[in-house]
CSV table of C-alpha atoms in Angstrom, one decimal:
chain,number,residue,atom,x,y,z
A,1,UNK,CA,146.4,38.3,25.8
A,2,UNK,CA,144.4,41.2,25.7
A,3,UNK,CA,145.5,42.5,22.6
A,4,UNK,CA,144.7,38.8,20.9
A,5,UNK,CA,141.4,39.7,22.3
A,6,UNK,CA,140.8,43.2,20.7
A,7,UNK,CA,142.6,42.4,17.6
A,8,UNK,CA,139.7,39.0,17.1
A,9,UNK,CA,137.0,41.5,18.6
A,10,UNK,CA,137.7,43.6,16.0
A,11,UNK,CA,137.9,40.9,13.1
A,12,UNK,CA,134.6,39.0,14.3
A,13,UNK,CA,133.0,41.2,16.8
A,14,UNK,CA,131.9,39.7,20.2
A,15,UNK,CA,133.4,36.5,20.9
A,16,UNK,CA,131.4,33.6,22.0
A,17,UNK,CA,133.0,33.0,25.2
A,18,UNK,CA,131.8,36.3,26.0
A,19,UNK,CA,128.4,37.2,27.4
A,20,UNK,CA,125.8,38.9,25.9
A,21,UNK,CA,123.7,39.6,28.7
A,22,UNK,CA,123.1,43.8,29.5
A,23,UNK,CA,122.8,44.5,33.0
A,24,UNK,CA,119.3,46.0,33.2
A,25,UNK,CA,118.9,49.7,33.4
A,26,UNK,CA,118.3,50.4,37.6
A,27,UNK,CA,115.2,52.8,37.7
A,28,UNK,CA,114.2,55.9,40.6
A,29,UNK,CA,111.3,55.5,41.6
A,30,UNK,CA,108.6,56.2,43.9
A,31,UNK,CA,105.5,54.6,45.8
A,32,UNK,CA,102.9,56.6,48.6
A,33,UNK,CA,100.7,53.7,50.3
A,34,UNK,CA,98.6,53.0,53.5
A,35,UNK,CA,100.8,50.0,55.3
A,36,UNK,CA,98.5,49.2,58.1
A,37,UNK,CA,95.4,49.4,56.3
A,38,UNK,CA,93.0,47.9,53.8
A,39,UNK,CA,90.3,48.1,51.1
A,40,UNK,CA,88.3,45.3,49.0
A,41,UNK,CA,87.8,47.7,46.5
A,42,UNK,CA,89.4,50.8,44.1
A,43,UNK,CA,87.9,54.1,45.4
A,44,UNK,CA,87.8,57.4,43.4
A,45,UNK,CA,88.4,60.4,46.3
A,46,UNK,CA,88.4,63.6,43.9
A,47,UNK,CA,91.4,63.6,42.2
A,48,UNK,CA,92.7,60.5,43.8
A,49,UNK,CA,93.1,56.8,43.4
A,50,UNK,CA,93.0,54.4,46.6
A,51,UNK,CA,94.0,50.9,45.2
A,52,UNK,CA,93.9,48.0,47.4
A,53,UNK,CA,96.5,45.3,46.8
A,54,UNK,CA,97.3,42.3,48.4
A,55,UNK,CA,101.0,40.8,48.8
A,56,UNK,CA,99.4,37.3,48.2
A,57,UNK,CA,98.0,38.0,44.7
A,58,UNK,CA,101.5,39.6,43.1
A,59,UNK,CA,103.3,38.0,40.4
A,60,UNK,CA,106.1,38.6,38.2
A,61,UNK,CA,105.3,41.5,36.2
A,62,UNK,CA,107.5,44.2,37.0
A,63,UNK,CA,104.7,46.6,39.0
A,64,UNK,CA,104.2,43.6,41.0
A,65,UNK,CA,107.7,42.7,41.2
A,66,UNK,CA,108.5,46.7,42.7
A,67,UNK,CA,105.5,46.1,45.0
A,68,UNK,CA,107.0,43.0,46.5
A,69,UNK,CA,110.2,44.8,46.8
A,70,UNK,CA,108.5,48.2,48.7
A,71,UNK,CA,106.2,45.9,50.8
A,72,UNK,CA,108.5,43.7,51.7
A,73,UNK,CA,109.8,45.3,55.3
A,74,UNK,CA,106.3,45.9,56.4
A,75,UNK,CA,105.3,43.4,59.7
A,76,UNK,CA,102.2,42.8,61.6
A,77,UNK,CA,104.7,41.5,63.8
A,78,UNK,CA,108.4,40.7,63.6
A,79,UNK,CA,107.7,37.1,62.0
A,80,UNK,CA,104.1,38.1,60.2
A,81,UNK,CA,104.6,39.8,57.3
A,82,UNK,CA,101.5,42.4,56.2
A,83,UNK,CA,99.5,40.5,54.1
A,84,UNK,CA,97.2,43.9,52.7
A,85,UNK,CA,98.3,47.8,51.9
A,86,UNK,CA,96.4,50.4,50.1
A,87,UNK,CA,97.9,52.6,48.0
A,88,UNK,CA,97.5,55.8,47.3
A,89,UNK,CA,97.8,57.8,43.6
A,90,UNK,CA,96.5,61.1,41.8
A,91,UNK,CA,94.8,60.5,38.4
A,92,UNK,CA,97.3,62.2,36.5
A,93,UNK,CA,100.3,60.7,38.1
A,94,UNK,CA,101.8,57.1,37.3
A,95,UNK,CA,101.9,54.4,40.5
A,96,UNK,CA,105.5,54.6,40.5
A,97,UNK,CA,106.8,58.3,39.7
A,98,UNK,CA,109.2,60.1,41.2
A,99,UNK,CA,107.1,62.7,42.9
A,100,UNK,CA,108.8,66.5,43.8
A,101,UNK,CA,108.9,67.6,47.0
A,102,UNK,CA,105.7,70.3,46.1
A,103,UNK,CA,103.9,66.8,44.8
A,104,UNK,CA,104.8,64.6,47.9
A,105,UNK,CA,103.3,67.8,50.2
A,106,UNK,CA,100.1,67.2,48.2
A,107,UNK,CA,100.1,63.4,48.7
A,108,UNK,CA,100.6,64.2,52.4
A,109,UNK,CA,98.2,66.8,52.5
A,110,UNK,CA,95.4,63.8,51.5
A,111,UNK,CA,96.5,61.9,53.3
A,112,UNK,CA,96.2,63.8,56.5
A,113,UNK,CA,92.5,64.9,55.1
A,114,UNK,CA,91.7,60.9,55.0
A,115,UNK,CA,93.3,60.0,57.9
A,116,UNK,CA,90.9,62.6,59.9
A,117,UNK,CA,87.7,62.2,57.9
A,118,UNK,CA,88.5,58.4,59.2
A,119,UNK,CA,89.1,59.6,62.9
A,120,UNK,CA,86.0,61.6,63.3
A,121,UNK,CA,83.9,59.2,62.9
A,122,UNK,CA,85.0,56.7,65.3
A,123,UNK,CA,82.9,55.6,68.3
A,124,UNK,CA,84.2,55.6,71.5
A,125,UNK,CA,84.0,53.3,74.4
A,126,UNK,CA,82.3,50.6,71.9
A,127,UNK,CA,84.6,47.6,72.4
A,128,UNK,CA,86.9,48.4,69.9
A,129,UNK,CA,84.1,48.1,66.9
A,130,UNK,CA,84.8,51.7,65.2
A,131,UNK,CA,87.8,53.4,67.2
A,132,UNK,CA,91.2,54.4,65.3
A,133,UNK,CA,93.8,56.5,65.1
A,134,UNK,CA,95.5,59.1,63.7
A,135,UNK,CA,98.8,56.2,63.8
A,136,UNK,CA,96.8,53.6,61.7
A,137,UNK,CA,96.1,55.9,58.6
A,138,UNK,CA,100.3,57.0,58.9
A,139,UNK,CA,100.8,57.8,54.6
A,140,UNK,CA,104.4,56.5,53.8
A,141,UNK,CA,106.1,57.7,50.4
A,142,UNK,CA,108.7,55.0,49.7
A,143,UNK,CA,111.8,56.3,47.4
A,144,UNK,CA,113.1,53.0,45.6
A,145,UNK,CA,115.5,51.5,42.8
A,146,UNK,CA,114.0,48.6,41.1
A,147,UNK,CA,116.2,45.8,41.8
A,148,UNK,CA,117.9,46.9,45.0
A,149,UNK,CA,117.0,45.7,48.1
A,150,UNK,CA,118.3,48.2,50.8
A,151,UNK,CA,117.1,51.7,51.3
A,152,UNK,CA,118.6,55.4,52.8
A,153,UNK,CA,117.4,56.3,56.5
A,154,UNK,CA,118.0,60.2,57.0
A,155,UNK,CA,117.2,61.0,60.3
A,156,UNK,CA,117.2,64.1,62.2
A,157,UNK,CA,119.9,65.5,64.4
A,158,UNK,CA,120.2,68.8,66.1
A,159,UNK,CA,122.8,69.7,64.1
A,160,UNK,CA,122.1,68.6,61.1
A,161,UNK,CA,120.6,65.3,60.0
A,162,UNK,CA,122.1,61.6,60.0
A,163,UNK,CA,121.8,59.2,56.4
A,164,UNK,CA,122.1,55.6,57.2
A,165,UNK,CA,122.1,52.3,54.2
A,166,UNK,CA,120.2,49.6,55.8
A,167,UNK,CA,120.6,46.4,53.2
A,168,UNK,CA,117.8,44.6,52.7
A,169,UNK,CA,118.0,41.6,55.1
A,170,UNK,CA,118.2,43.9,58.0
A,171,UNK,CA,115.6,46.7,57.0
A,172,UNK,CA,112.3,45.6,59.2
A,173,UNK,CA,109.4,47.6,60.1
A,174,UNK,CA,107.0,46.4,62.3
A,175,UNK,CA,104.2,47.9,62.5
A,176,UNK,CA,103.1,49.9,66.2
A,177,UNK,CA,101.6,48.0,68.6
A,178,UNK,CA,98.8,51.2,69.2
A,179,UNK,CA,98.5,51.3,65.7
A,180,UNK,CA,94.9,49.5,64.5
A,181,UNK,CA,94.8,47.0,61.5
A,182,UNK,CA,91.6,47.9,59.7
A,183,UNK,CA,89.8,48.0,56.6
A,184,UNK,CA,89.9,51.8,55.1
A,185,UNK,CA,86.8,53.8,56.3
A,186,UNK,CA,86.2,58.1,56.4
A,187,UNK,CA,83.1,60.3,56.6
A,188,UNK,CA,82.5,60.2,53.1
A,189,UNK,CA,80.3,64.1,52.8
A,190,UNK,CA,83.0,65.6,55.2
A,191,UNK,CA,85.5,64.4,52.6
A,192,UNK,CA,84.2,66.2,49.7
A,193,UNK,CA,83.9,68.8,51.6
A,194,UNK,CA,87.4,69.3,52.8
A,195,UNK,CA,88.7,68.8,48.8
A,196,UNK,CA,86.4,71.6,48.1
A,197,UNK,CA,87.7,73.8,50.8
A,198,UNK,CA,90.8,73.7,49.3
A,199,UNK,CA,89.9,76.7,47.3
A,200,UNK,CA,88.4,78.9,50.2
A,201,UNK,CA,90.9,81.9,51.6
A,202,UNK,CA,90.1,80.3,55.1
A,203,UNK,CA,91.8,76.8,54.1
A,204,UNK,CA,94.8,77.4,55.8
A,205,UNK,CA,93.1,77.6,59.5
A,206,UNK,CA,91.4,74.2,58.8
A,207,UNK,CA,94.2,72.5,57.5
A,208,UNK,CA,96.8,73.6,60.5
A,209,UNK,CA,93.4,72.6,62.6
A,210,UNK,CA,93.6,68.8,61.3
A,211,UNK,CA,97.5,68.9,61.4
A,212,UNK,CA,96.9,69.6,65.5
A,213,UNK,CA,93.5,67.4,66.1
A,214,UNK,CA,95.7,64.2,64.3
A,215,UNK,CA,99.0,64.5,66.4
A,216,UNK,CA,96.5,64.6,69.4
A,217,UNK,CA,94.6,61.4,68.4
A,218,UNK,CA,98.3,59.5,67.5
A,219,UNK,CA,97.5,57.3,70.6
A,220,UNK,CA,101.3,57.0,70.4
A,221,UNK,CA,103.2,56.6,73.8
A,222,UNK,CA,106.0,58.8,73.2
A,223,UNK,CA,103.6,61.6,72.7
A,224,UNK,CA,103.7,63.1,76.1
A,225,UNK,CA,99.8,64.5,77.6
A,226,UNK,CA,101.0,67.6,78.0
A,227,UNK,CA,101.9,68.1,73.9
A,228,UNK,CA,98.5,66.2,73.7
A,229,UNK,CA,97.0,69.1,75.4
A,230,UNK,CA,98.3,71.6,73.8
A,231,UNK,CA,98.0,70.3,70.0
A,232,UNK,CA,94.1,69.2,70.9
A,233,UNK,CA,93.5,73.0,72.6
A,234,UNK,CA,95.7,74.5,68.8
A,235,UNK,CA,93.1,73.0,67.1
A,236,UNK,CA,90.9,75.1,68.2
A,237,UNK,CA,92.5,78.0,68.0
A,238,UNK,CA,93.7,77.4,64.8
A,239,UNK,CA,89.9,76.5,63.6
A,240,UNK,CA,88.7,79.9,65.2
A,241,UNK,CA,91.5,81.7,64.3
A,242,UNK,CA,92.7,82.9,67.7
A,243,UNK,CA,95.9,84.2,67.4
A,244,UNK,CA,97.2,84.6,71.1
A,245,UNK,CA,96.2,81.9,73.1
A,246,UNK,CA,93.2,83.8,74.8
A,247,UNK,CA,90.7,81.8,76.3
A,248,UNK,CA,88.0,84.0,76.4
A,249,UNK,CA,88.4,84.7,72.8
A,250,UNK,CA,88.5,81.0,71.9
A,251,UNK,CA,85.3,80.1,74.6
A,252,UNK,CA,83.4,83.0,72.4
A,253,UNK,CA,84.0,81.5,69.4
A,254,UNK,CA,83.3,77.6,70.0
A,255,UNK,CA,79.7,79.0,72.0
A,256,UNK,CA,78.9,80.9,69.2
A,257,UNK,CA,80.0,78.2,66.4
A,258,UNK,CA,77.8,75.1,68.0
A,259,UNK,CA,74.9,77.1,68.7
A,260,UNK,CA,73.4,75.1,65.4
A,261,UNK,CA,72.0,73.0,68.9
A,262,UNK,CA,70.4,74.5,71.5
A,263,UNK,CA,72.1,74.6,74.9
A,264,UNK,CA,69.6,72.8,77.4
A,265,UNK,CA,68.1,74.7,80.4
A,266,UNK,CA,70.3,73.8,82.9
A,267,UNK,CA,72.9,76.2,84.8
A,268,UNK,CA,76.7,74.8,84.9
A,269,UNK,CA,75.8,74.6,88.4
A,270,UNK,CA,73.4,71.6,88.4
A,271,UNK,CA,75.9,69.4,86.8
A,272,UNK,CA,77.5,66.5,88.8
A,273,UNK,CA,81.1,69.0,89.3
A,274,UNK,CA,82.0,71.5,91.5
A,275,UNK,CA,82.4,74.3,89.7
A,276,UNK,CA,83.3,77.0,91.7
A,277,UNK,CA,84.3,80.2,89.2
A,278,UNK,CA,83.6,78.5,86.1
A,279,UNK,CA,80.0,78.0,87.1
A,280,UNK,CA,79.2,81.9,86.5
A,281,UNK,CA,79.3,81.4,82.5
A,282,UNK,CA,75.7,80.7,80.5
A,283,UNK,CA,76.4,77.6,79.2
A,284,UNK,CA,78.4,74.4,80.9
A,285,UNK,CA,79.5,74.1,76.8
A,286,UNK,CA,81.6,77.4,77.6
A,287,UNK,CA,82.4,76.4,81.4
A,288,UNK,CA,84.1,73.5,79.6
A,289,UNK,CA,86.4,75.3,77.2
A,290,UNK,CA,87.6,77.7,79.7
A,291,UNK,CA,88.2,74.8,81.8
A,292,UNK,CA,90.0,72.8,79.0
A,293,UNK,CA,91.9,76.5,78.0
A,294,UNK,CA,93.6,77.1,81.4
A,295,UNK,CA,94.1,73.0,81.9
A,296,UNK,CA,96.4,73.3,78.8
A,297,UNK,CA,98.1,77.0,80.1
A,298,UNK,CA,98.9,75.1,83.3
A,299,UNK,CA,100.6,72.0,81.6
A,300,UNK,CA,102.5,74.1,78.8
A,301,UNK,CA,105.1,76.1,79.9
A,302,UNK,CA,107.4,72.9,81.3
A,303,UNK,CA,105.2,71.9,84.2
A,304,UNK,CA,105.1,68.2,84.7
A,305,UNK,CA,102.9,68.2,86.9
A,306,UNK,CA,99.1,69.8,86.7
A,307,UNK,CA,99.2,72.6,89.3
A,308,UNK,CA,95.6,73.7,88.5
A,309,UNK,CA,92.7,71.9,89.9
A,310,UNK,CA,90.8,71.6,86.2
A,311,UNK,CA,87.4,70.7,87.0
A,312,UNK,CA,87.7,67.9,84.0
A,313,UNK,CA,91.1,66.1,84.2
A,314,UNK,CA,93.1,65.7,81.3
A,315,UNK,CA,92.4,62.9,80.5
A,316,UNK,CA,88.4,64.1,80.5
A,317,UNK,CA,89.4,66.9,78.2
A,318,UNK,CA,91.5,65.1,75.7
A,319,UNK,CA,88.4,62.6,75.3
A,320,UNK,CA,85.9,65.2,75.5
A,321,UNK,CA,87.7,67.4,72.8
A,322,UNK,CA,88.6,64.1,70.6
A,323,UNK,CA,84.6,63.9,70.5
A,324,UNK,CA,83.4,67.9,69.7
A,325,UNK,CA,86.2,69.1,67.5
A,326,UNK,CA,85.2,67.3,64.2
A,327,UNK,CA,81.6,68.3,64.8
A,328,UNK,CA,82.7,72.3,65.6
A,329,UNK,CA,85.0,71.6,62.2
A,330,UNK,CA,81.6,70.8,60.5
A,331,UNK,CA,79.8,73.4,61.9
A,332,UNK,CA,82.7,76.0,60.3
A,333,UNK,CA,82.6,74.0,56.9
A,334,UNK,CA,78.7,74.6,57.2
A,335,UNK,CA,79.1,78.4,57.8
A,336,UNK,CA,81.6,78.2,55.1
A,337,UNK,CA,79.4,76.7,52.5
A,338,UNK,CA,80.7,73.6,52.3
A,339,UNK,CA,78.9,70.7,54.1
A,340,UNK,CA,75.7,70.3,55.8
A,341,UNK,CA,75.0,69.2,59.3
A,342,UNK,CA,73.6,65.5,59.7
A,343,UNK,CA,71.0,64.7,62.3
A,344,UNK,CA,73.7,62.4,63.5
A,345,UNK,CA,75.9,65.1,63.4
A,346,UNK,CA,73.9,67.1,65.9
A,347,UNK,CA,72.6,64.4,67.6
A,348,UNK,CA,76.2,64.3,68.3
A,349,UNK,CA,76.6,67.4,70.0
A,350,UNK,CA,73.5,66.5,72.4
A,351,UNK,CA,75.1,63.8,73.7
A,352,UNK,CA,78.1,66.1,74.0
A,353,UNK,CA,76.3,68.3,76.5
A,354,UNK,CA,75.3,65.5,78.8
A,355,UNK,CA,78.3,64.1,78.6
A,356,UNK,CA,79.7,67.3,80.3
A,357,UNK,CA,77.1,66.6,83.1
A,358,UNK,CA,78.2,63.6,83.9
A,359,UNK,CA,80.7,63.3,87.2
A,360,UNK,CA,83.1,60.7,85.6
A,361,UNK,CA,83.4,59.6,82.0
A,362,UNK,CA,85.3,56.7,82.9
A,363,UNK,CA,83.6,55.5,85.8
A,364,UNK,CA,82.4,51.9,84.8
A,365,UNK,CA,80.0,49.5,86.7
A,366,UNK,CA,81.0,46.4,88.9
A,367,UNK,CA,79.6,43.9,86.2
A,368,UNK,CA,82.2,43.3,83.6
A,369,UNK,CA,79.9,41.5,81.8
A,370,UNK,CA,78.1,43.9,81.3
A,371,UNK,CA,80.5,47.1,81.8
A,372,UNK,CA,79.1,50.5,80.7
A,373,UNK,CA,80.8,53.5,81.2
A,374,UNK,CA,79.7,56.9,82.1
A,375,UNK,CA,80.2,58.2,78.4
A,376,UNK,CA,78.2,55.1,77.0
A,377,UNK,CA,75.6,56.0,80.0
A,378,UNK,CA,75.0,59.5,78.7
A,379,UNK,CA,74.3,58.5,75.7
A,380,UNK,CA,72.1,55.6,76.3
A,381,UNK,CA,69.6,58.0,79.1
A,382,UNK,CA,70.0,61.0,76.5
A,383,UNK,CA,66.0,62.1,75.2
A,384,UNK,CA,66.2,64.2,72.2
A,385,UNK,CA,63.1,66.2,73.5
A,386,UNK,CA,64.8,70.3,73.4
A,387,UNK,CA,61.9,72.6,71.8
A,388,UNK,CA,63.6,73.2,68.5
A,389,UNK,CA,66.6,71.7,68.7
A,390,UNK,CA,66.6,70.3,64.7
A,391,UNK,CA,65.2,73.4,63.5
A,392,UNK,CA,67.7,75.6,65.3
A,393,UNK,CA,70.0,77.4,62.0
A,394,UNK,CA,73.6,78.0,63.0
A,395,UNK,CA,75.1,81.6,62.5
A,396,UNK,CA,77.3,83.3,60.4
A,397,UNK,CA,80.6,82.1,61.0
A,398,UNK,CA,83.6,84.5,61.5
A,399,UNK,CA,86.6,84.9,63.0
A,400,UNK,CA,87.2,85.1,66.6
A,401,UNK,CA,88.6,88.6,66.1
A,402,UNK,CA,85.5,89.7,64.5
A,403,UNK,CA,82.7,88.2,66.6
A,404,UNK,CA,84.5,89.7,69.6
């Protein structure tokens, strides 16, 4: 039979029993997008493209078509699929191209510079109306071929790494319950002035900075306090180039950095804390850090338990560091050339220095109705009244090594 059917093949070519249809040609491709997040419109961030898209709105093109297919796994919830993304593209790259792995460490590289422009500006203690985390603005780079459902896990192992097929009826990601829904927001000047930074020789302190600052602001459970701890102190470090560790060296450098506001008239002692030690430094700023320094010694080498009595607890520091590092980052990018301090900005750090004064941040009043906290508190009795305080230039920055 099958030589009747090559010998007519060759007499009349393809036969009409037999199909014409081609298979079509499976592509490898690529997509980098924002899965818990949102935009109403296109925004241009230097060299990059954040496009807002909506699951409702796609049709049966074949962008749309990969979109549906890439978007499809996302959840609010196991049964509510994500109805918004935002996706994220440079200028001279096409939506779906396969990136290299230098390219795919540049898309990460943004997005980690978006995801904390977006963290330092959030507001805390205020109901929920501007917090976030560094979880909600998570960048995922999806590898994909058009018109197959199912995608490769790899997975890390200690000796090696793990690849898993998941088809596409079982491949469901839900998105984490600490993670916040919310429409796309980031300081906007700080931003720019990050891309520009880029270029400076000191880059690579500020970026491992962020890197540290975000996996301390995850908000993720399985992120112990201790590695909390020690990433927020890192950032630090990293930001004043401290190379060891040293506290004094890193309690120098953060005095000297935030002096662009003055440090108010009162001793460490006055505050609501008992000191003890710590109160013999100029500043309650620098009684802080040192505090904050030897908090994070005490919980980093395998301790799961605090042994030192930190006059802040943990928890304090974690908040109070949340709050100050962005502004200290701005204060180096100022020094640097590269932004300028807001009145916001050092309004900022005001509020900061009574907030150090106060005995517990998250001591709340009876009243629910009506529940402020002692962070809120500080800020609401807070007079900006200090002789000079918006005039007050910030010095020459350097590193750590240099001003000591």
């Amino acid at each position: 039979m099958q030589r009747i059917v090559g010998f007519l093949k060759t007499l009349f070519g393809k036969l009409p029993f037999m199909s014409t249809t081609e298979k079509p040609v499976k592509k490898n491709q690529m997509l980098a997008f924002f899965p818990w997040l949102s935009l109403d419109n296109s925004v241009q961030v230097g060299d990059w493209e954040l496009i807002p898209v909506s699951t409702r709105g796609l049709g049966d093109s074949e962008g749309d078509q990969n979109l549906k297919q890439v978007l499809k796994p996302y959840h609010q919830s196991a049964s509510v699929p994500i109805r918004e993304a935002v996706l994220l593209k440079r200028k001279d790259k096409g939506l779906f191209d396969v990136l290299s792995n230098e390219e795919r460490s540049d898309y990460f590289l943004i997005g980690e510079i978006l995801a904390f422009c977006a963290v330092a500006r959030r507001e805390f203690f205020s109901h929920g109306r501007t917090y976030t985390n560094s979880s909600s603005y998570a960048l995922t780079i999806q590898g994909f071929t058009t018109g197959s459902d199912g995608i490769a896990v790899e997975s890390r192992r200690r000796d090696g790494s793990n690849l898993n097929y998941i088809p596409g009826k079982y491949n469901l990601i839900i998105k984490p319950h600490f993670a916040i829904t919310e429409e796309m927001q980031f300081d906007d000047a700080l931003t720019v002035a990050l891309l520009a930074a880029q270029e400076h020789d000191f880059w690579g302190n500020l970026h491992e900075s962020i890197f540290c600052y975000l996996r301390a602001n995850s908000d993720d459970a399985q992120t112990q306090q201790q590695a909390e701890l020690m990433f927020a102190m890192g950032a630090f470090e990293r930001l004043f180039d401290i190379g060891n560790g040293n506290c004094g060296l890193t309690a120098d450098a953060f005095v000297n950095i935030m002096k662009t506001v003055l440090i108010e008239e009162e001793r460490p002692q006055d505050i609501g804390r008992q000191l003890g030690r710590l109160a013999r430094y100029p500043s309650t700023r620098e009684a802080w850090l040192r505090d904050f320094c030897t908090c994070r010694g005490d919980m980093a080498h395998g301790r799961t338990k605090q042994s030192y009595q930190s006059i802040w607890s943990p928890q304090e520091h974690l908040l109070l560091s949340a709050n100050i590092f962005p502004i200290a980052l701005k204060a180096v990018l100022e020094s640097l050339g590269f932004y300028k301090l807001t009145d916001t900005d050092r309004r900022e750090l005001f509020y900061f220095d009574k907030r150090l004064r106060e005995a517990n941040l998250y001591a709340d009043t009876a009243d629910i109705e009506d529940q402020t906290f002692g962070w809120a508190e500080a800020r609401k009795t807070a007079v900006w009244e200090w002789p000079g305080a918006k005039e007050k230039l910030i010095p020459k920055f350097a590193s750590a090594t240099i001003l000591n």
